[in-house]
Coordinates of C-alpha atoms in Angstrom, one line a residue:
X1 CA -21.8 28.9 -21.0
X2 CA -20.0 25.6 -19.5
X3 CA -18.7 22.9 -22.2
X4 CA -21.3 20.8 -21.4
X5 CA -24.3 23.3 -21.4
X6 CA -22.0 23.4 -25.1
X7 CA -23.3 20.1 -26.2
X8 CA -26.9 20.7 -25.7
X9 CA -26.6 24.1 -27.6
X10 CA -29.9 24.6 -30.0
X11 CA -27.0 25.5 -32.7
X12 CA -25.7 22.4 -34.3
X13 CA -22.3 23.8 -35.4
X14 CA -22.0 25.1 -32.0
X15 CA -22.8 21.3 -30.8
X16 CA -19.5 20.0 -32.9
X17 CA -17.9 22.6 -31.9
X18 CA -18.1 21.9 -27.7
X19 CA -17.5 17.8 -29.1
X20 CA -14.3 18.6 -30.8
X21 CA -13.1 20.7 -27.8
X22 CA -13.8 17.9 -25.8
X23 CA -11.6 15.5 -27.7
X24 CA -8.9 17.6 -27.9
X25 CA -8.3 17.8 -24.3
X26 CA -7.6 15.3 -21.3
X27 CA -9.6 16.0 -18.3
X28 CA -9.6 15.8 -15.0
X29 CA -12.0 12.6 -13.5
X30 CA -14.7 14.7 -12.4
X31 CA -14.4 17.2 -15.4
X32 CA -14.4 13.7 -17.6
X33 CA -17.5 11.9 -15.8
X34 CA -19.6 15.0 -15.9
X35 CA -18.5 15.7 -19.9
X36 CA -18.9 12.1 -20.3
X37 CA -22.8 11.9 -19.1
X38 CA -23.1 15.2 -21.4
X39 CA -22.0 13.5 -24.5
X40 CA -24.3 10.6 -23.8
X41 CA -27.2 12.9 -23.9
X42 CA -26.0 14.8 -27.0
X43 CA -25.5 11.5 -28.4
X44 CA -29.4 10.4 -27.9
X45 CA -30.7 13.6 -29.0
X46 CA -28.7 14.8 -32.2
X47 CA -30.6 15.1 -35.4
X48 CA -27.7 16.4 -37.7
X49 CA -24.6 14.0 -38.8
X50 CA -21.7 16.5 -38.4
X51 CA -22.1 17.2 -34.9
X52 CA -23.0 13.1 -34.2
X53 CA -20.1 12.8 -35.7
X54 CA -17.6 14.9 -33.5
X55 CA -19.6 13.3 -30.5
X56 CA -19.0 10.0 -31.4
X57 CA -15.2 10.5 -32.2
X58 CA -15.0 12.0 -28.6
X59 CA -16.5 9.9 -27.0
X60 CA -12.9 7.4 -26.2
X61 CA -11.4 11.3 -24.9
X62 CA -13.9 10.5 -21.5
X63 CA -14.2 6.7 -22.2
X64 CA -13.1 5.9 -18.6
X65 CA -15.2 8.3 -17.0
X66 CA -18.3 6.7 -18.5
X67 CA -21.0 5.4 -15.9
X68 CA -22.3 1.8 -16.6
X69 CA -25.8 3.5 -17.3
X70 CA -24.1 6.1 -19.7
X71 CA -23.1 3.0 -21.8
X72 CA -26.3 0.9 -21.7
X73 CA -28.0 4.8 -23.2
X74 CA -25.4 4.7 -25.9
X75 CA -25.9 1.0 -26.5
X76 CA -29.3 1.6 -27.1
X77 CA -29.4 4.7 -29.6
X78 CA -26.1 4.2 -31.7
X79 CA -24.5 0.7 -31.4
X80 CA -23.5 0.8 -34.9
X81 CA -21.1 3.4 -35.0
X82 CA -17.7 1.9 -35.7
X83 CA -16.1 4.0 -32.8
X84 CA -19.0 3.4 -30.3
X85 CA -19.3 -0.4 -31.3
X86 CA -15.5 -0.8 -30.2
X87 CA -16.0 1.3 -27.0
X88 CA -19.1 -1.0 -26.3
X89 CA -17.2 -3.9 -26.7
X90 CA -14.1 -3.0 -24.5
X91 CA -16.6 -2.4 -21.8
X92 CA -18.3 -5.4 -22.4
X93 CA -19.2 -7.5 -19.5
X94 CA -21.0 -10.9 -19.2
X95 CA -22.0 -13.3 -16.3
X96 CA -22.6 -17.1 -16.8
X97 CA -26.5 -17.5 -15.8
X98 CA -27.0 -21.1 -16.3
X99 CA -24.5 -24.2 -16.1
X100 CA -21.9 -24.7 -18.5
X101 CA -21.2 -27.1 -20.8
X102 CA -18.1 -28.6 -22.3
X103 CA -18.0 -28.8 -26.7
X104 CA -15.0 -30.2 -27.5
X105 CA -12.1 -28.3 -26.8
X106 CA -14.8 -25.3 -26.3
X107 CA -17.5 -24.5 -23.9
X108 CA -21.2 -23.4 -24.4
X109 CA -22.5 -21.0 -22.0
X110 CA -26.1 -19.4 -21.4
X111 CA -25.1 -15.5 -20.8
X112 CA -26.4 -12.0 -19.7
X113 CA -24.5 -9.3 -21.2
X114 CA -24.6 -6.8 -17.6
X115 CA -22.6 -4.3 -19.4
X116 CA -21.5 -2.8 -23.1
X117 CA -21.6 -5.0 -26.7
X118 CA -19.0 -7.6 -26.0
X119 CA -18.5 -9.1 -30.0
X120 CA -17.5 -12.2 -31.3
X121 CA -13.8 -12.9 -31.5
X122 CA -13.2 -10.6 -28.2
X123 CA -10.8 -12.1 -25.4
X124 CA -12.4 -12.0 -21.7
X125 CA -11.0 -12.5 -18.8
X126 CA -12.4 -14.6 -15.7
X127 CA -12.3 -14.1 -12.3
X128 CA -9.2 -16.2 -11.8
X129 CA -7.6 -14.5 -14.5
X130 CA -7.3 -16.7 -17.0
X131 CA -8.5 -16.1 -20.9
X132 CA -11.3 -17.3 -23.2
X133 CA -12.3 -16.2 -26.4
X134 CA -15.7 -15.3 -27.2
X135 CA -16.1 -17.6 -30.3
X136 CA -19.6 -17.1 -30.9
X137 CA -23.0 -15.8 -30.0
X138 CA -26.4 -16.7 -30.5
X139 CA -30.2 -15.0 -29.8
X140 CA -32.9 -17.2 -29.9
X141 CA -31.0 -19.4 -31.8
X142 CA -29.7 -17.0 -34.3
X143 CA -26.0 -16.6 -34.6
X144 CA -25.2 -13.1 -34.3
X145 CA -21.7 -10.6 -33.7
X146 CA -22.7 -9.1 -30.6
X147 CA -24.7 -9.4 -27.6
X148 CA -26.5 -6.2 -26.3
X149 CA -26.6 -5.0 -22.5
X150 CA -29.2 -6.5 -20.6
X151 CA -29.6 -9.5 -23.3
X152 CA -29.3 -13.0 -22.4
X153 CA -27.6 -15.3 -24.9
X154 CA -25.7 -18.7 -25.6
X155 CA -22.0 -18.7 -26.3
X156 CA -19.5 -20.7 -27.4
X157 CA -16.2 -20.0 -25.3
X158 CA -12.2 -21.5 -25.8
X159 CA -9.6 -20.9 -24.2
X160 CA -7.9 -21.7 -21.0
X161 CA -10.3 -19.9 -18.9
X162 CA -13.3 -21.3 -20.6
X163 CA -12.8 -24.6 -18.8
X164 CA -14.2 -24.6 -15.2
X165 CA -16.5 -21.7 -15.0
X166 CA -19.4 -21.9 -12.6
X167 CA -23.2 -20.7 -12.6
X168 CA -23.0 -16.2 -11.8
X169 CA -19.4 -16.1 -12.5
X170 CA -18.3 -13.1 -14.6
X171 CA -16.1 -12.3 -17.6
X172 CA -14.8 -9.2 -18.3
X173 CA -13.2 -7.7 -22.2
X174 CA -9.7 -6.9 -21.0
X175 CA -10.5 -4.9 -17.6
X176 CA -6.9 -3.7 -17.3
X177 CA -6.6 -0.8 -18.7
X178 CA -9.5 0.5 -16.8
X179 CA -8.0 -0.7 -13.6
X180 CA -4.7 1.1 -14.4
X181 CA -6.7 3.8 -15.1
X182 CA -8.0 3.9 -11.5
X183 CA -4.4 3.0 -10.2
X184 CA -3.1 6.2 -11.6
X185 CA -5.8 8.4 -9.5
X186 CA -5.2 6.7 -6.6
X187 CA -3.6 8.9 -3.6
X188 CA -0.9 6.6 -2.7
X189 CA 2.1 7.0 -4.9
X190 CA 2.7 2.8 -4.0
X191 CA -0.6 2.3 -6.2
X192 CA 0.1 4.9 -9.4
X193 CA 3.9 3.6 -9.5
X194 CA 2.2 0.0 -9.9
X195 CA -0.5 0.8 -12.5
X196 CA 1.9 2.9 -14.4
X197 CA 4.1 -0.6 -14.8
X198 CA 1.4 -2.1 -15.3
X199 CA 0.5 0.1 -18.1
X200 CA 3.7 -1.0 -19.7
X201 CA 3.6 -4.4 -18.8
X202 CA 5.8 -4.5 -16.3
X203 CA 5.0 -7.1 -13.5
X204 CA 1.8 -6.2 -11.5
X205 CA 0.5 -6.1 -7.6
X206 CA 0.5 -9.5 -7.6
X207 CA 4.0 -10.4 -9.2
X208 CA 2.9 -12.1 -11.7
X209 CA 3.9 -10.4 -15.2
X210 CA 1.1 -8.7 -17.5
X211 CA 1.4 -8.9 -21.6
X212 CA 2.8 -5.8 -22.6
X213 CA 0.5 -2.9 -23.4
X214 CA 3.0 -1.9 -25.8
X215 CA 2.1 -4.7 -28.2
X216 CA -1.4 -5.5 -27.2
X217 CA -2.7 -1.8 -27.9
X218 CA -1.2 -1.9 -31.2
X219 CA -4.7 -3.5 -32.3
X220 CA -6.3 -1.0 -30.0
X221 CA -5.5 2.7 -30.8
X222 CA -8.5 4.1 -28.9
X223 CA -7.1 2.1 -25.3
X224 CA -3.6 2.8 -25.9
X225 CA -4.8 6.8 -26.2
X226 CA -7.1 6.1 -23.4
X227 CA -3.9 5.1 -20.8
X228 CA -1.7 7.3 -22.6
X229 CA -4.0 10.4 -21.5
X230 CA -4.3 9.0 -18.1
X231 CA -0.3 8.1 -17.6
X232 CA 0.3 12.1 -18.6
X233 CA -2.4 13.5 -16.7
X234 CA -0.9 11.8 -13.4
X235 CA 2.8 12.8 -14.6
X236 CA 1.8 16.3 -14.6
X237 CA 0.5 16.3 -11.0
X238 CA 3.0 13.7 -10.0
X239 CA 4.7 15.1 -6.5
X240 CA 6.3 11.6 -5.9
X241 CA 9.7 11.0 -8.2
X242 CA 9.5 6.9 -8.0
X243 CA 5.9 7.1 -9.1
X244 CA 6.9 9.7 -11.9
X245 CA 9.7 7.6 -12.8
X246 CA 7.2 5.0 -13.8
X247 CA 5.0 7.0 -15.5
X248 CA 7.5 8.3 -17.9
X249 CA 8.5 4.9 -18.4
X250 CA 5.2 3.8 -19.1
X251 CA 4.4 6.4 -21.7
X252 CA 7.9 5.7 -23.5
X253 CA 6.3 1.9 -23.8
X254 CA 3.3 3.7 -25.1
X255 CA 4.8 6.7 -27.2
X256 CA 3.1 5.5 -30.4
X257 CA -0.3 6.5 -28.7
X258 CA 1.0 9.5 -27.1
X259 CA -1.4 12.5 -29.2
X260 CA -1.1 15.9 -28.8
X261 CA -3.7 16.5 -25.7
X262 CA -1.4 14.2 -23.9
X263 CA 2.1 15.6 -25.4
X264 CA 0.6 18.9 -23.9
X265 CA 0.1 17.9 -20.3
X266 CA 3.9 16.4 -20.5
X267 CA 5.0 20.1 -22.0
X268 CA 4.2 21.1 -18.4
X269 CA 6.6 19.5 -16.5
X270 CA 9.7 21.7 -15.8
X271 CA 12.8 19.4 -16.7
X272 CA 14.8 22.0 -14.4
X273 CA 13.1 20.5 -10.8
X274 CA 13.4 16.8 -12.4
X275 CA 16.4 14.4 -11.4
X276 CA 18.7 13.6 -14.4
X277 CA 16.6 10.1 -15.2
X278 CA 13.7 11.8 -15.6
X279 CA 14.9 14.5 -17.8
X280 CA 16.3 11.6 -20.0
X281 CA 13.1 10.3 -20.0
X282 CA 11.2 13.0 -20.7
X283 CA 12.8 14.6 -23.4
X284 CA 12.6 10.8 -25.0
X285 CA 8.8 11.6 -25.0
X286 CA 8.8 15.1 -26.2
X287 CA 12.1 15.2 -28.6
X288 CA 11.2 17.6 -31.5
X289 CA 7.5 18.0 -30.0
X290 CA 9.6 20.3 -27.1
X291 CA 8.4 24.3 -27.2
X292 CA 11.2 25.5 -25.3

């Protein structure tokens, strides 16, 4: 029986048993979309709290192989499970539906939440790139902390990027990491070496410099784990040195983040095929976590 034929087993036990194997692991994208729409269903269907529990806690293990749909069914069962409300919110996705209006130093907007829980206090970013901050959220005139997929709301934006929006224009909770995410899977090495600096902070596609994951994941465990698992999964299966370069560099700027599902991909590498730079690097990663 397949992992996720696991986590729709009749025995619950055997259910947190398949979850916890799941977040133990990182897994290749189609092994982490196909586990990821299994959890979804698990998490709609279970009945008993330990094995909702080890669902829900590995749930940010597949987090980028998540389908939009797979969120909106989570959104709708368990919303207020602290780990799922945070995962809902760094998903989050919004598009102006109405024409803005300046308050102050602010701006009210009529919004439809296309995609996760975005929550008040969470930064966005527009289409230009530019930040606001999600100040505050009302339903039918009700304030509220978050705004459910498919919902249509007011809000109250600052910011830089909360001057000059338009009518169907789209904000987005922090899209990078999921865009480095995709970086590091694609087949030119150009495009991993660039989402792996990225990752760190380093200065993007379009020269111009992103904020350091470093310090910005410091208030995000689950996104710094997120690219951790991604940067090691590519270092393992990384044929090109310059784009392996950067991904060891990356995951030094992230070592804090760096668990042990990750910290076993990197055990792979052979220090004996890798130039002397990398070696450095690597056993910087590893240091008393090395097996050989």
């Amino acid at each position: 029986m397949g992992l996720t034929e696991q986590l729709g087993h009749p025995d619950p036990r055997q259910r947190e048993a398949a979850a916890r194997r799941v977040a133990r692991r990182v897994w290749e994208p189609e092994a982490e979309e196909a586990i990821g729409a299994a959890l979804v269903l698990a998490v709609g269907a279970e009945t008993e709290p330990g094995a909702l529990a080890a669902q829900l806690d590995a749930l940010p293990a597949v987090e980028a192989g998540l389908t939009d749909d797979g969120l909106h069914r989570l959104g709708l069962v368990r919303s207020e499970a602290p780990v799922l409300a945070r995962l809902l919110a760094r998903a989050g996705r919004l598009q102006i539906s109405a024409p803005v209006r300046p308050s102050g130093a602010a701006t009210l907007a009529v919004v439809r939440c296309l995609r996760g829980a975005p929550r008040t206090g969470l930064r966005l970013r527009t289409p230009d790139g530019a930040w606001t901050v999600l100040e505050r959220i009302e339903l039918y005139g009700r304030a509220v902390d978050r705004l459910d997929s498919g919902c249509t709301g007011r809000v109250l934006l600052s910011g830089p990027g909360a001057r000059g929006l338009g009518e169907w224009e789209r904000l987005d909770a922090d899209p990078r990491p999921r865009e480095c995410v995709r970086g590091l899977r694609a087949p030119d090495p150009r495009v991993r070496a660039l989402a792996a600096a990225g990752a760190a902070g380093a200065a993007g596609p379009g020269g111009a410099a992103a904020t350091g994951w470093a310090g910005e994941a410091a208030a995000d465990p689950e996104t710094g784990g997120m690219l951790c698992a991604a940067l090691a999964r590519a270092a393992a299966n990384e044929p090109d040195p310059a784009a392996l370069e950067s991904e060891l560099a990356a995951l030094l700027s992230l070592s804090p983040f760096l668990g042990p599902p990750a910290l076993a991909l990197l055990h792979t590498l052979d220090p004996a095929t890798l130039p002397a730079r990398h070696r450095t690097c690597l056993d910087a990663l590893l240091g008393p976590h090395r097996t050989d």
